Coordinates of C-alpha atoms in Angstrom, one line a residue:
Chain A
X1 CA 19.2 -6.1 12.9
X2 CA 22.6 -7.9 14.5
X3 CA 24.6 -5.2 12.4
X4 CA 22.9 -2.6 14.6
X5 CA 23.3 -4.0 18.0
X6 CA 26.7 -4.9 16.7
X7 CA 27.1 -1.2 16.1
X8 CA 25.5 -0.3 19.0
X9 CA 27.8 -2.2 21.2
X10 CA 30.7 -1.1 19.8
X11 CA 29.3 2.4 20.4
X12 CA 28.8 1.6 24.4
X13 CA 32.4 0.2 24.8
X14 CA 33.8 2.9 23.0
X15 CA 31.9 5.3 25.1
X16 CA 33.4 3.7 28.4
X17 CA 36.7 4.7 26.5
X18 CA 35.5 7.8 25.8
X19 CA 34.7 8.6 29.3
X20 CA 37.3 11.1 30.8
X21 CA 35.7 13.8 28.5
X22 CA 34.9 16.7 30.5
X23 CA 30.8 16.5 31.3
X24 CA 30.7 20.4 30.4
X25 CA 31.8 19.8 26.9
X26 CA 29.1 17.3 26.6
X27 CA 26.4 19.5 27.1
X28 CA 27.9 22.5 25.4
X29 CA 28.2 19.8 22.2
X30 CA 24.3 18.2 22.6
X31 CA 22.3 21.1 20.9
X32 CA 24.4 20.1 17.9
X33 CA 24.1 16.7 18.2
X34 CA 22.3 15.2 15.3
X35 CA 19.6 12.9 16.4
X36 CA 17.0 12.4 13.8
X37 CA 16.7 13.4 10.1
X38 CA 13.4 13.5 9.0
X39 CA 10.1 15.5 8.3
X40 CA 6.6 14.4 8.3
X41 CA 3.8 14.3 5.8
X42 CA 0.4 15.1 7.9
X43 CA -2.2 13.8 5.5
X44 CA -5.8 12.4 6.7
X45 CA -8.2 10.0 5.0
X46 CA -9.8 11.1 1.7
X47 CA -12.0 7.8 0.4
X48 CA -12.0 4.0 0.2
X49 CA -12.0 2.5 -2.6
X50 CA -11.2 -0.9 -4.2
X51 CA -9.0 0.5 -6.9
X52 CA -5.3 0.6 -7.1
X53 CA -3.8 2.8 -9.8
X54 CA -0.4 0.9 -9.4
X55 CA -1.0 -2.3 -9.1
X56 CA -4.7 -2.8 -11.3
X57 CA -4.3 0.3 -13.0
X58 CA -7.5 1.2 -15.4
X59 CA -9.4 -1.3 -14.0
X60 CA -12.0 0.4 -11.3
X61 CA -13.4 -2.4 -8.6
X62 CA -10.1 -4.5 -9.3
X63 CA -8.9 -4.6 -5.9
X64 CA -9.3 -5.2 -2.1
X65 CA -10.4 -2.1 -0.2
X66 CA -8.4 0.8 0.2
X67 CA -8.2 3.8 2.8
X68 CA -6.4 6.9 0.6
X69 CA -4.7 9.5 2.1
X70 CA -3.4 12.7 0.3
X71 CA -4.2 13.5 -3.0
X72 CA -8.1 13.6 -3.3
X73 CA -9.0 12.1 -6.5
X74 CA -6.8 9.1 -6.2
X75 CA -8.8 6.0 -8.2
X76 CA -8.0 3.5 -10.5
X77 CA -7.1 5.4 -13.7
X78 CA -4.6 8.1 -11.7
X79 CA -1.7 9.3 -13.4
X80 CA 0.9 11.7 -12.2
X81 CA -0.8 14.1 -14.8
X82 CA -4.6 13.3 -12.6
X83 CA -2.9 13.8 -9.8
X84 CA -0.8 17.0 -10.3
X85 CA -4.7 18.7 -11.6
X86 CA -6.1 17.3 -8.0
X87 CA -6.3 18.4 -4.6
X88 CA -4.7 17.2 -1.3
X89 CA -5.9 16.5 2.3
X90 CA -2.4 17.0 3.0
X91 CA -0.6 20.0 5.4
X92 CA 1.4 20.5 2.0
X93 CA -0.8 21.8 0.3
X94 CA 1.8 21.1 -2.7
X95 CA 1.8 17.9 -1.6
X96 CA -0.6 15.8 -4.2
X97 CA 1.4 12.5 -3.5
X98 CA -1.1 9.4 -3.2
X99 CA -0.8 7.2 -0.1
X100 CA -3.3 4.1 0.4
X101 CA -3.2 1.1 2.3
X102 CA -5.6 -1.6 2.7
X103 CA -9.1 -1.1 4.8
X104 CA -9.2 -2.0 8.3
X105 CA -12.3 -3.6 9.5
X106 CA -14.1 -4.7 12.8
X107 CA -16.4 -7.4 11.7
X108 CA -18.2 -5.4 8.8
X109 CA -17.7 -1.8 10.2
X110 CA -14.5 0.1 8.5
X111 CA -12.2 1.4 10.6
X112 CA -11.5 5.3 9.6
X113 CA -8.1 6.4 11.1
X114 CA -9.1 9.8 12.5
X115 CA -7.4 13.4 12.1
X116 CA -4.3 13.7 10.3
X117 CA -2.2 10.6 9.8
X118 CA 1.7 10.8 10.0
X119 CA 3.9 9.3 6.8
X120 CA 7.4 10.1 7.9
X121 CA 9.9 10.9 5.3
X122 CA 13.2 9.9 7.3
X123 CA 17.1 8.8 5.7
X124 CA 17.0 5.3 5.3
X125 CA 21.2 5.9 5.2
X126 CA 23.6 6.3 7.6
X127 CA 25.3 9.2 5.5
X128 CA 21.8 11.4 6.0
X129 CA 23.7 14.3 4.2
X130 CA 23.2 12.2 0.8
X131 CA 19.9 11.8 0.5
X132 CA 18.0 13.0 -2.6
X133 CA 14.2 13.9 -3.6
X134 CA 12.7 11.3 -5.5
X135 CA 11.6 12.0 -9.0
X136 CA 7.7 13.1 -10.0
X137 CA 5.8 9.9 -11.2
X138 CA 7.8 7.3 -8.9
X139 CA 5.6 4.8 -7.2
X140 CA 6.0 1.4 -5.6
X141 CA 4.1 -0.6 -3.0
X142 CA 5.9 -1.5 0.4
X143 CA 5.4 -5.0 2.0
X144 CA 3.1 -8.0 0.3
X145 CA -0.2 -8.5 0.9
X146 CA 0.7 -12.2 0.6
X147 CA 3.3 -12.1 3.2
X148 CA 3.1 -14.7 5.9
X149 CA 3.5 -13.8 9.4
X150 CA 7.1 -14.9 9.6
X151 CA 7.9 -13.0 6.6
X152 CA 6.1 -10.2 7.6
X153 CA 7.9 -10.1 11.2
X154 CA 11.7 -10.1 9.7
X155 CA 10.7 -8.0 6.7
X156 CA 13.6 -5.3 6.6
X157 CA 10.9 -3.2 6.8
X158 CA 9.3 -4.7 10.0
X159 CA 9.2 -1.8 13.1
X160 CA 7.7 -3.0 15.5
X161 CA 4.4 -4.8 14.1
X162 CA 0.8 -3.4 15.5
X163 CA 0.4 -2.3 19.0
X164 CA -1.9 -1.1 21.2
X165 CA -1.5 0.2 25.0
X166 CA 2.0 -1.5 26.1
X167 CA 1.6 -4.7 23.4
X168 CA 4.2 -4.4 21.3
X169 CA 5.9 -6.4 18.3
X170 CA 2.6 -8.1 17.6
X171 CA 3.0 -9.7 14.3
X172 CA -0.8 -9.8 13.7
X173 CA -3.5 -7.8 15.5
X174 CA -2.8 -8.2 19.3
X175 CA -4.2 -10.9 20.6
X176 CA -5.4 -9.4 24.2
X177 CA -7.5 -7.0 25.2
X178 CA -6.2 -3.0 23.7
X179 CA -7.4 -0.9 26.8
X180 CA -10.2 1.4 26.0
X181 CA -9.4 4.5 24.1
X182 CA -6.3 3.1 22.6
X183 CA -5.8 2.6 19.0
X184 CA -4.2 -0.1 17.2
X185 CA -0.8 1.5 15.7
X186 CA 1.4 0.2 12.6
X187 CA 4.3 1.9 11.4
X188 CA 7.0 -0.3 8.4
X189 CA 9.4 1.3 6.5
X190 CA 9.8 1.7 2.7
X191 CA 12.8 0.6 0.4
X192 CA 15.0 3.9 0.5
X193 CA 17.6 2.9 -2.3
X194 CA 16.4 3.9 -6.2
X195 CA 17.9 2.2 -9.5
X196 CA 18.1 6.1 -9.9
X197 CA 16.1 5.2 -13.9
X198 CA 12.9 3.1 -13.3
X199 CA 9.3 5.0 -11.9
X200 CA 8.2 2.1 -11.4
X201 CA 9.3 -2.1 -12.1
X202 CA 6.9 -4.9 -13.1
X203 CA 6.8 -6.0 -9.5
X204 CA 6.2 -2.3 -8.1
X205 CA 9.3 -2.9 -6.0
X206 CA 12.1 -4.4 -8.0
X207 CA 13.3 -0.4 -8.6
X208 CA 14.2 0.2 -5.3
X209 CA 15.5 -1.7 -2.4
X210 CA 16.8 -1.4 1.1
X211 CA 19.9 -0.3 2.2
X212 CA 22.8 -3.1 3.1
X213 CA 24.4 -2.2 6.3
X214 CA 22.7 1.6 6.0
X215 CA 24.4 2.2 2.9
X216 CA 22.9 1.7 -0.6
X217 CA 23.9 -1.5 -2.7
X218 CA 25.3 -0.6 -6.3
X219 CA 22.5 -2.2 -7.7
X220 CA 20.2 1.0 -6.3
X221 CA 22.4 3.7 -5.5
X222 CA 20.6 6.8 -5.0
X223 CA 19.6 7.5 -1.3
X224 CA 15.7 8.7 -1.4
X225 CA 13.5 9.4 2.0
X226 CA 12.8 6.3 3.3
X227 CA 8.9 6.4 4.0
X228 CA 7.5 5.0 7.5
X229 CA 3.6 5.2 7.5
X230 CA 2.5 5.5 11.2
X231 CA -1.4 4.8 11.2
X232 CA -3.4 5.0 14.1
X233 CA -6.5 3.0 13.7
X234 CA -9.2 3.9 16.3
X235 CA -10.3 0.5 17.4
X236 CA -9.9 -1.5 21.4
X237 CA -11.1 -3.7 23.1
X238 CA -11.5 -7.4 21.5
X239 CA -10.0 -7.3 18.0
X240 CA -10.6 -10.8 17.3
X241 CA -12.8 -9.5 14.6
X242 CA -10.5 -7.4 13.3
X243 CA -9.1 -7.9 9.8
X244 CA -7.3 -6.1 7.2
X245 CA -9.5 -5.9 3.2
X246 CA -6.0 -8.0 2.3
X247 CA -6.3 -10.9 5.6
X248 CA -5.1 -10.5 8.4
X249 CA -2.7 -8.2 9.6
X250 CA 0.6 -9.7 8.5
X251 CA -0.8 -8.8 4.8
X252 CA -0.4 -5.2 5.7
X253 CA 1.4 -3.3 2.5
X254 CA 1.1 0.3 1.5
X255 CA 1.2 2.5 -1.7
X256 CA 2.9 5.7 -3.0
X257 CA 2.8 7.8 -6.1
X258 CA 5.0 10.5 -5.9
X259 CA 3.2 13.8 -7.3
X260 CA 5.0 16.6 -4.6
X261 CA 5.8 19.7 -6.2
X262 CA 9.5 19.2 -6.5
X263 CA 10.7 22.7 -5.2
X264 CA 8.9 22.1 -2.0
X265 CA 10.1 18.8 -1.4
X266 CA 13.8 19.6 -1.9
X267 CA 13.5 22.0 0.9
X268 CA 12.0 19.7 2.9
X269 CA 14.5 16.9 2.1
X270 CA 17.6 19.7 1.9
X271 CA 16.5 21.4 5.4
X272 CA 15.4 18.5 7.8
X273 CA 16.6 15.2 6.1
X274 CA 20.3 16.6 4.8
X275 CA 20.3 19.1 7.6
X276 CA 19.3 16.5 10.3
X277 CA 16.2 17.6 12.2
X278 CA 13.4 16.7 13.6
X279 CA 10.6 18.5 11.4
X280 CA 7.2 18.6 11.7
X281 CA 5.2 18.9 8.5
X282 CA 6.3 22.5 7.9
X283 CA 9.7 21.5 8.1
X284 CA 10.3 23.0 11.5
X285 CA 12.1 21.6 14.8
X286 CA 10.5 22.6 18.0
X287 CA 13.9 21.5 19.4
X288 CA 16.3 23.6 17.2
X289 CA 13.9 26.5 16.9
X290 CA 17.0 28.6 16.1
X291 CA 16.8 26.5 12.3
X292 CA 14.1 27.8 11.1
X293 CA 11.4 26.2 9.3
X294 CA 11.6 24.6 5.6
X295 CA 8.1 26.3 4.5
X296 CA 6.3 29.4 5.7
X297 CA 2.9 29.3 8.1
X298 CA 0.9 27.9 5.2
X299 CA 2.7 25.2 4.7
X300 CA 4.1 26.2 1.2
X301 CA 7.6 27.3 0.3
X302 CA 8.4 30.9 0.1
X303 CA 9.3 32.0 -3.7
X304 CA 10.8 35.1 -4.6
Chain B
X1 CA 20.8 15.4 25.6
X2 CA 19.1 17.9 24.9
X3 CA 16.1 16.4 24.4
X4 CA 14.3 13.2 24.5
X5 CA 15.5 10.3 22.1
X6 CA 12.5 8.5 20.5
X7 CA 11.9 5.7 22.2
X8 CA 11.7 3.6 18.8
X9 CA 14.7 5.2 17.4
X10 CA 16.3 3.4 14.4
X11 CA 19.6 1.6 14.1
X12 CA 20.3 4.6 11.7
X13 CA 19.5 7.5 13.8
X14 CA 21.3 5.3 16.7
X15 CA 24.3 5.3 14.7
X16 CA 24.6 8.5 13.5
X17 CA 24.2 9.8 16.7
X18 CA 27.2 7.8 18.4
X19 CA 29.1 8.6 15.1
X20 CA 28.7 12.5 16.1
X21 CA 29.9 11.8 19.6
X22 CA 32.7 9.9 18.8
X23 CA 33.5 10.7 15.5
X24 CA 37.4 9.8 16.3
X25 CA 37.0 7.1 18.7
X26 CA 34.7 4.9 16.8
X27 CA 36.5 3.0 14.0
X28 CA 34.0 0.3 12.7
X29 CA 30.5 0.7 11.5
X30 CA 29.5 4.1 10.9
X31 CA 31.9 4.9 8.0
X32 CA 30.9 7.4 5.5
X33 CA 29.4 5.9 2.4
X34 CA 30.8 7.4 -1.1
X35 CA 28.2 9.5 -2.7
X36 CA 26.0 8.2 -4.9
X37 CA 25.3 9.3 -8.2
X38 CA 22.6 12.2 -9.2
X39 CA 19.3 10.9 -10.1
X40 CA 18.5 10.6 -13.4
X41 CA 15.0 10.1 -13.8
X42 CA 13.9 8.2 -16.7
X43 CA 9.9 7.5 -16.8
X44 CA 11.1 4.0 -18.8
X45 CA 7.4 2.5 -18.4
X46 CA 4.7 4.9 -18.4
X47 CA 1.4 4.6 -17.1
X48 CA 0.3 1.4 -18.4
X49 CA -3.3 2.4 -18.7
X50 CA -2.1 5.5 -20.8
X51 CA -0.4 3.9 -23.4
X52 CA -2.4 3.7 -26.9
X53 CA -0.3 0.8 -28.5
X54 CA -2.3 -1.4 -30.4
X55 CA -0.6 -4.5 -31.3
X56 CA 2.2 -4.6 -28.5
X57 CA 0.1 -7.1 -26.5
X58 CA -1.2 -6.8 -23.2
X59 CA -0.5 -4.0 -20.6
X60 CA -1.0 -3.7 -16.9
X61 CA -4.7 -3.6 -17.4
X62 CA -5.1 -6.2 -19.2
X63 CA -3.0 -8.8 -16.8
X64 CA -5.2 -7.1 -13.7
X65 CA -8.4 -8.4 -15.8
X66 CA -7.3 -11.4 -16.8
X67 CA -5.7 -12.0 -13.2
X68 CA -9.0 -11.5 -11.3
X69 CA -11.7 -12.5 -13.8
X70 CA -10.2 -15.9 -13.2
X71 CA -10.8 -16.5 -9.6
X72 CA -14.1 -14.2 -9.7
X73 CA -15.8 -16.5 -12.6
X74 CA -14.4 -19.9 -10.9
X75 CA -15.9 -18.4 -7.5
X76 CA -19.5 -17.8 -9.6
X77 CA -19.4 -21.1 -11.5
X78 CA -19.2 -23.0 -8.0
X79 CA -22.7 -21.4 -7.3
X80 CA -24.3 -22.1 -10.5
X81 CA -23.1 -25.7 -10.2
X82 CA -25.2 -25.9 -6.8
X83 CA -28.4 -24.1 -8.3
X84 CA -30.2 -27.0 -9.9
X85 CA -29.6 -28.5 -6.9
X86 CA -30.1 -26.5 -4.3
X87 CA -32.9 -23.8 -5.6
X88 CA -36.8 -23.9 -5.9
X89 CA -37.8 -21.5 -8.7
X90 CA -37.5 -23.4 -11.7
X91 CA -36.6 -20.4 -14.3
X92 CA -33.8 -19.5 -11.6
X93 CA -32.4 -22.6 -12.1
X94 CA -32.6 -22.4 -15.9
X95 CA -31.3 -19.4 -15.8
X96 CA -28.1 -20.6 -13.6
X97 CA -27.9 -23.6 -16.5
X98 CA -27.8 -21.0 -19.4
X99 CA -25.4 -18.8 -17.3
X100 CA -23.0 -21.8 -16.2
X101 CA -22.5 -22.5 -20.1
X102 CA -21.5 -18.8 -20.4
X103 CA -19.0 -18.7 -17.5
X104 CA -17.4 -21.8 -18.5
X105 CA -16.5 -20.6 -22.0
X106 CA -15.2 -17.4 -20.4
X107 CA -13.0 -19.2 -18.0
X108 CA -11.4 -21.2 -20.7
X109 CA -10.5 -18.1 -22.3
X110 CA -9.1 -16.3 -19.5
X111 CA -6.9 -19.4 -19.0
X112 CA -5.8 -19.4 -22.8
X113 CA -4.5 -15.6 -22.4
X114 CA -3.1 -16.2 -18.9
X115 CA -1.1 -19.2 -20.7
X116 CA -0.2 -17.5 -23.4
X117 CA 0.9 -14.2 -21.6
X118 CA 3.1 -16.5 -19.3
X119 CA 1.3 -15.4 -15.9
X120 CA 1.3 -17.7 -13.1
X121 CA -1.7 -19.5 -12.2
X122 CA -1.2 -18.2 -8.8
X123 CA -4.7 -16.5 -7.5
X124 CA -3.1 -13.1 -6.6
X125 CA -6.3 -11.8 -4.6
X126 CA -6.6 -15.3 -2.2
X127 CA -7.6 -14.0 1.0
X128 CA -9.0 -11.3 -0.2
X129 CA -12.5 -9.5 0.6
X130 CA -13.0 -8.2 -3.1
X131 CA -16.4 -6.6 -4.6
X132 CA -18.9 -8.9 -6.1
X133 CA -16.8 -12.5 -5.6
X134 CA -18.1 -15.3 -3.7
X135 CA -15.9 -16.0 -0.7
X136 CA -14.9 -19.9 0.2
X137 CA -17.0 -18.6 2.9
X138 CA -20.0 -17.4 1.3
X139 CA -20.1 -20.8 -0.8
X140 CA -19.9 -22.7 2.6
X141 CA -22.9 -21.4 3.8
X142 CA -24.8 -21.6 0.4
X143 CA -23.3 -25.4 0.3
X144 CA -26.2 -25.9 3.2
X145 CA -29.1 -23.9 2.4
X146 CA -31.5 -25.0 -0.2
X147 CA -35.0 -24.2 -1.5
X148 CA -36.1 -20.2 -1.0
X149 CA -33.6 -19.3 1.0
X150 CA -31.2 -20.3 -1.5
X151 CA -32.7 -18.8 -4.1
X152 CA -32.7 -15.4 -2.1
X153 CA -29.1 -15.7 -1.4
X154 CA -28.5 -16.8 -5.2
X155 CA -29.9 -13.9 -6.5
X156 CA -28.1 -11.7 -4.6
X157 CA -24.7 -13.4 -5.0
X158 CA -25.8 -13.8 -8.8
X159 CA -26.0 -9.6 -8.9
X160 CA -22.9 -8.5 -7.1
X161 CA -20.8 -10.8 -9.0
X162 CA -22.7 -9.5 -12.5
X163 CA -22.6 -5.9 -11.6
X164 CA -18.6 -6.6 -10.5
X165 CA -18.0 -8.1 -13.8
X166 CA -19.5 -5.6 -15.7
X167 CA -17.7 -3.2 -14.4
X168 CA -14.4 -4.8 -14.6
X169 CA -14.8 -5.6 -18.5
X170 CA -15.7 -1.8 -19.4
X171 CA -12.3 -1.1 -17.5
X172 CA -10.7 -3.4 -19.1
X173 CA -12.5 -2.7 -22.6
X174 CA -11.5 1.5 -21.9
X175 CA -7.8 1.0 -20.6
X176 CA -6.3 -2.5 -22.0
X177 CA -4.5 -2.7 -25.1
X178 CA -4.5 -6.3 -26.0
X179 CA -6.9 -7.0 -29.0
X180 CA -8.3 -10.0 -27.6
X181 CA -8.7 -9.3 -24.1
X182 CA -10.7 -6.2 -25.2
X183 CA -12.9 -8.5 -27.2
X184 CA -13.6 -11.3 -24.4
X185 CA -13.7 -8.0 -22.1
X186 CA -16.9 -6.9 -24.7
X187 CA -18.2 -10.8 -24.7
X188 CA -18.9 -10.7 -21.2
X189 CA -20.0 -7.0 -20.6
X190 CA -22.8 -8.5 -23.2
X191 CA -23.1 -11.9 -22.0
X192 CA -23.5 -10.2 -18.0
X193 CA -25.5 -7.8 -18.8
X194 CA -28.1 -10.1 -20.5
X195 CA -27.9 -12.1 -17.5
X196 CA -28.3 -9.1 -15.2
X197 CA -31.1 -8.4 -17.4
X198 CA -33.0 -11.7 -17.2
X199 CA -32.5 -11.8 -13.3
X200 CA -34.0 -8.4 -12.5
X201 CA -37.5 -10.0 -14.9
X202 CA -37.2 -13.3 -13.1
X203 CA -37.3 -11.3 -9.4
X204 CA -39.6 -8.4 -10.6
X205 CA -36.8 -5.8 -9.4

């Protein structure tokens, strides 16, 4: 985190420098100006289940409870060859990819995250223009469910914790009162670096890591989207019941299996991640309409 | 700007926005890493529960079983050892007796082929709400109840843990690989389902 603000710092005084720039040529530059590189996966809740085809896999009713987005047959004995046959609840419709994350719950009543959740598939890299796909059949889980809170608040994939209303940077459920119809949000970042050989590592993390200094260590050189699950779980008021199937919030971890159709997710990588925009889950920018859009209006991509 | 920034925008898109604006002035920080290498995927371990190798010693499955049959029987054994005293119905409590002996034998052989598979004895699901074990909880409470009301709470606690445990070993007997993990996997869908057996005739369900 010091690198950045170090960065950022040297940014602002090289600004002042920079100021005798003629304001007009400022404005003419800004609809170029790349500020974010990244598309979203819209995917909503499929099942629960205590399975975990990464972690226990073959072994149904081995695991705490999980809420599964995406692919819609997701259980304990998935392969990428189950998953490829199955449906998704995914905008993608090529999207079969299978996204979980422990249960929420309110005393005994689960907490459902409602609608269409957003996993954001952003460069994890300062040099955006050199991120890849990842292959078919990668998986991995992000975070620990052992974690302790201090490990869970300087994770390097630590956003900004849960929040609801203006409470921010809470580091386990928030602690006062979420205003009525608020919802408690988490978003953490995946590893983005890939030993570029291994689907998967003993540890279902050890093949990938984070970048150094938003560049990718030797160790892991290849550049994949960096995943950022954003869920929305619709619960206020007094969460002092509230806890997580793995403990309490700090425990929070989440799970991919990569089974996108590979076409359509080089587009999406090529067009919004490489091409640095601000998609939506069809690979458009609202803000750069002029760039057209990665996939067509059914969300699949156009073949000749 | 042409539009606005997020307001939890990442030191990455922060820098590569300043690096666009001052691509000359700014010197430090937001230099251009080389390009990495292509990908070249290599599926080195394939899905553990997929593989059909007999004799090359446990897989994923097997380690999962193995892993949470540990805490889950030490969780159950810790209720049968209050049942003789705690309960009222007398064939209950032999049942818990016959049951205990069971568990224990199970327990020391989960524990041999955690040993000898070099796993920690670290109990990966502590903490965890998981199907059909007791919670340090759950034994708390059946710690102070006695008589009837134990007994109701035993059978119950007695079920979801048998049902659980069934279910785990015919995972583990379908997608292991290690020879004798399968085996103590068939032991206890056997020995549990006896069990299960004799409590639904002792409670008339």
């Amino acid at each position: 985190m010091s690198g950045k603000r170090l960065l950022l710092a040297a940014a602002l005084a090289a600004g002042l420098v920079a100021s005798p720039l003629p304001m007009a040529n400022q404005v003419a530059a800004a609809d170029s100006l790349v500020t974010h590189h990244e598309f979203q996966a819209n995917c909503s809740v499929t099942t629960h289940r205590p399975d975990d085809p990464i972690v226990y896999p073959g072994l149904s009713g081995a695991s705490h409870m999980h809420t599964f987005l995406g692919n819609t047959t997701t259980n304990a004995t998935s392969t990428l060859g189950s998953l490829l046959a199955g449906g998704t609840s995914c905008k993608v419709p090529d999207d079969r990819s299978a996204y979980w994350f422990p249960t929420m719950y309110n005393g005994n009543t689960m907490i459902v995250p409602s609608g269409p959740q957003v996993v954001y598939y952003k460069s994890g890299v300062l040099d955006y223009t050199t991120v890849k796909p990842f292959p078919q059949g990668l998986r991995f889980v992000v975070g620990s469910p052992t974690a302790t809170k201090d490990e869970f608040q300087h994770a390097p994939g630590a956003v900004e914790g849960f929040e609801c209303g203006d409470s921010f940077h809470n580091w386990d459920f928030p602690t006062s009162l979420c205003p009525a119809g608020t919802q408690v949000n988490i978003r953490y970042q995946a590893p983005s670096c890939w030993d570029g050989i291994h689907l998967d590592s003993p540890d279902h993390q050890s093949h990938l890591a984070y970048p150094v200094n938003l560049v990718c260590p030797a160790s892991h050189p290849v550049p994949v989207p960096m995943l950022e699950f954003k869920i929305a779980f619709p619960v206020d008021g007094d969460l002092s019941q509230v806890r997580l199937s793995s403990g309490r919030g700090y425990s929070w971890h989440y799970d991919f299996f990569n089974a996108w159709d590979p076409p359509t997710l080089a587009a999406l990588v090529k067009h919004c991640i490489n091409g640095g925009l601000q998609c939506d889950a069809r690979g458009f920018d609202q803000y750069k309409p002029d760039r057209g859009a990665a996939l067509d209006e059914h969300y699949r991509l156009p073949r000749a | 700007m042409a539009r606005p920034t997020h307001r939890k925008t990442v030191g990455a898109q922060r820098c590569a926005l300043v690096g666009a604006v001052l691509a000359v002035l700014l010197l430090t920080g937001c230099a251009t890493p080389a390009a990495a290498p292509p990908p070249t995927p290599r599926p080195a371990e394939p899905p553990p529960a997929a593989t059909t190798s007999v004799a090359s010693g446990p897989n994923a499955t097997d380690t999962a079983w193995v892993q949470l049959m540990i805490p889950m029987t030490e969780q159950v054994l810790a209720l049968l050892d209050l049942t003789p005293d705690h309960g009222a119905d007398q064939e209950l409590r032999e049942l818990a007796t016959r049951a205990r002996t069971d568990h224990q034998a199970t327990l020391d052989q989960l524990r041999q082929l955690r040993d000898r598979a070099g796993l920690p004895t670290t109990n990966v699901h502590a903490g965890h709400r998981m199907p059909g074990m007791l919670t340090t909880d759950d034994l708390a409470v059946l710690q102070q109840t006695r008589g009837e009301d134990f007994d109701r709470r035993f059978v119950a606690a007695l079920r979801a843990h048998l049902d659980q445990a069934i279910t785990l070993a015919q995972g583990e007997q379908r997608s292991g690989a290690d020879q004798d993990t399968q085996r103590l996997a068939a032991t206890v869908t056997e020995a549990s389902t006896d069990q299960r057996a004799r409590l639904d005739q002792l409670t008339g369900s």
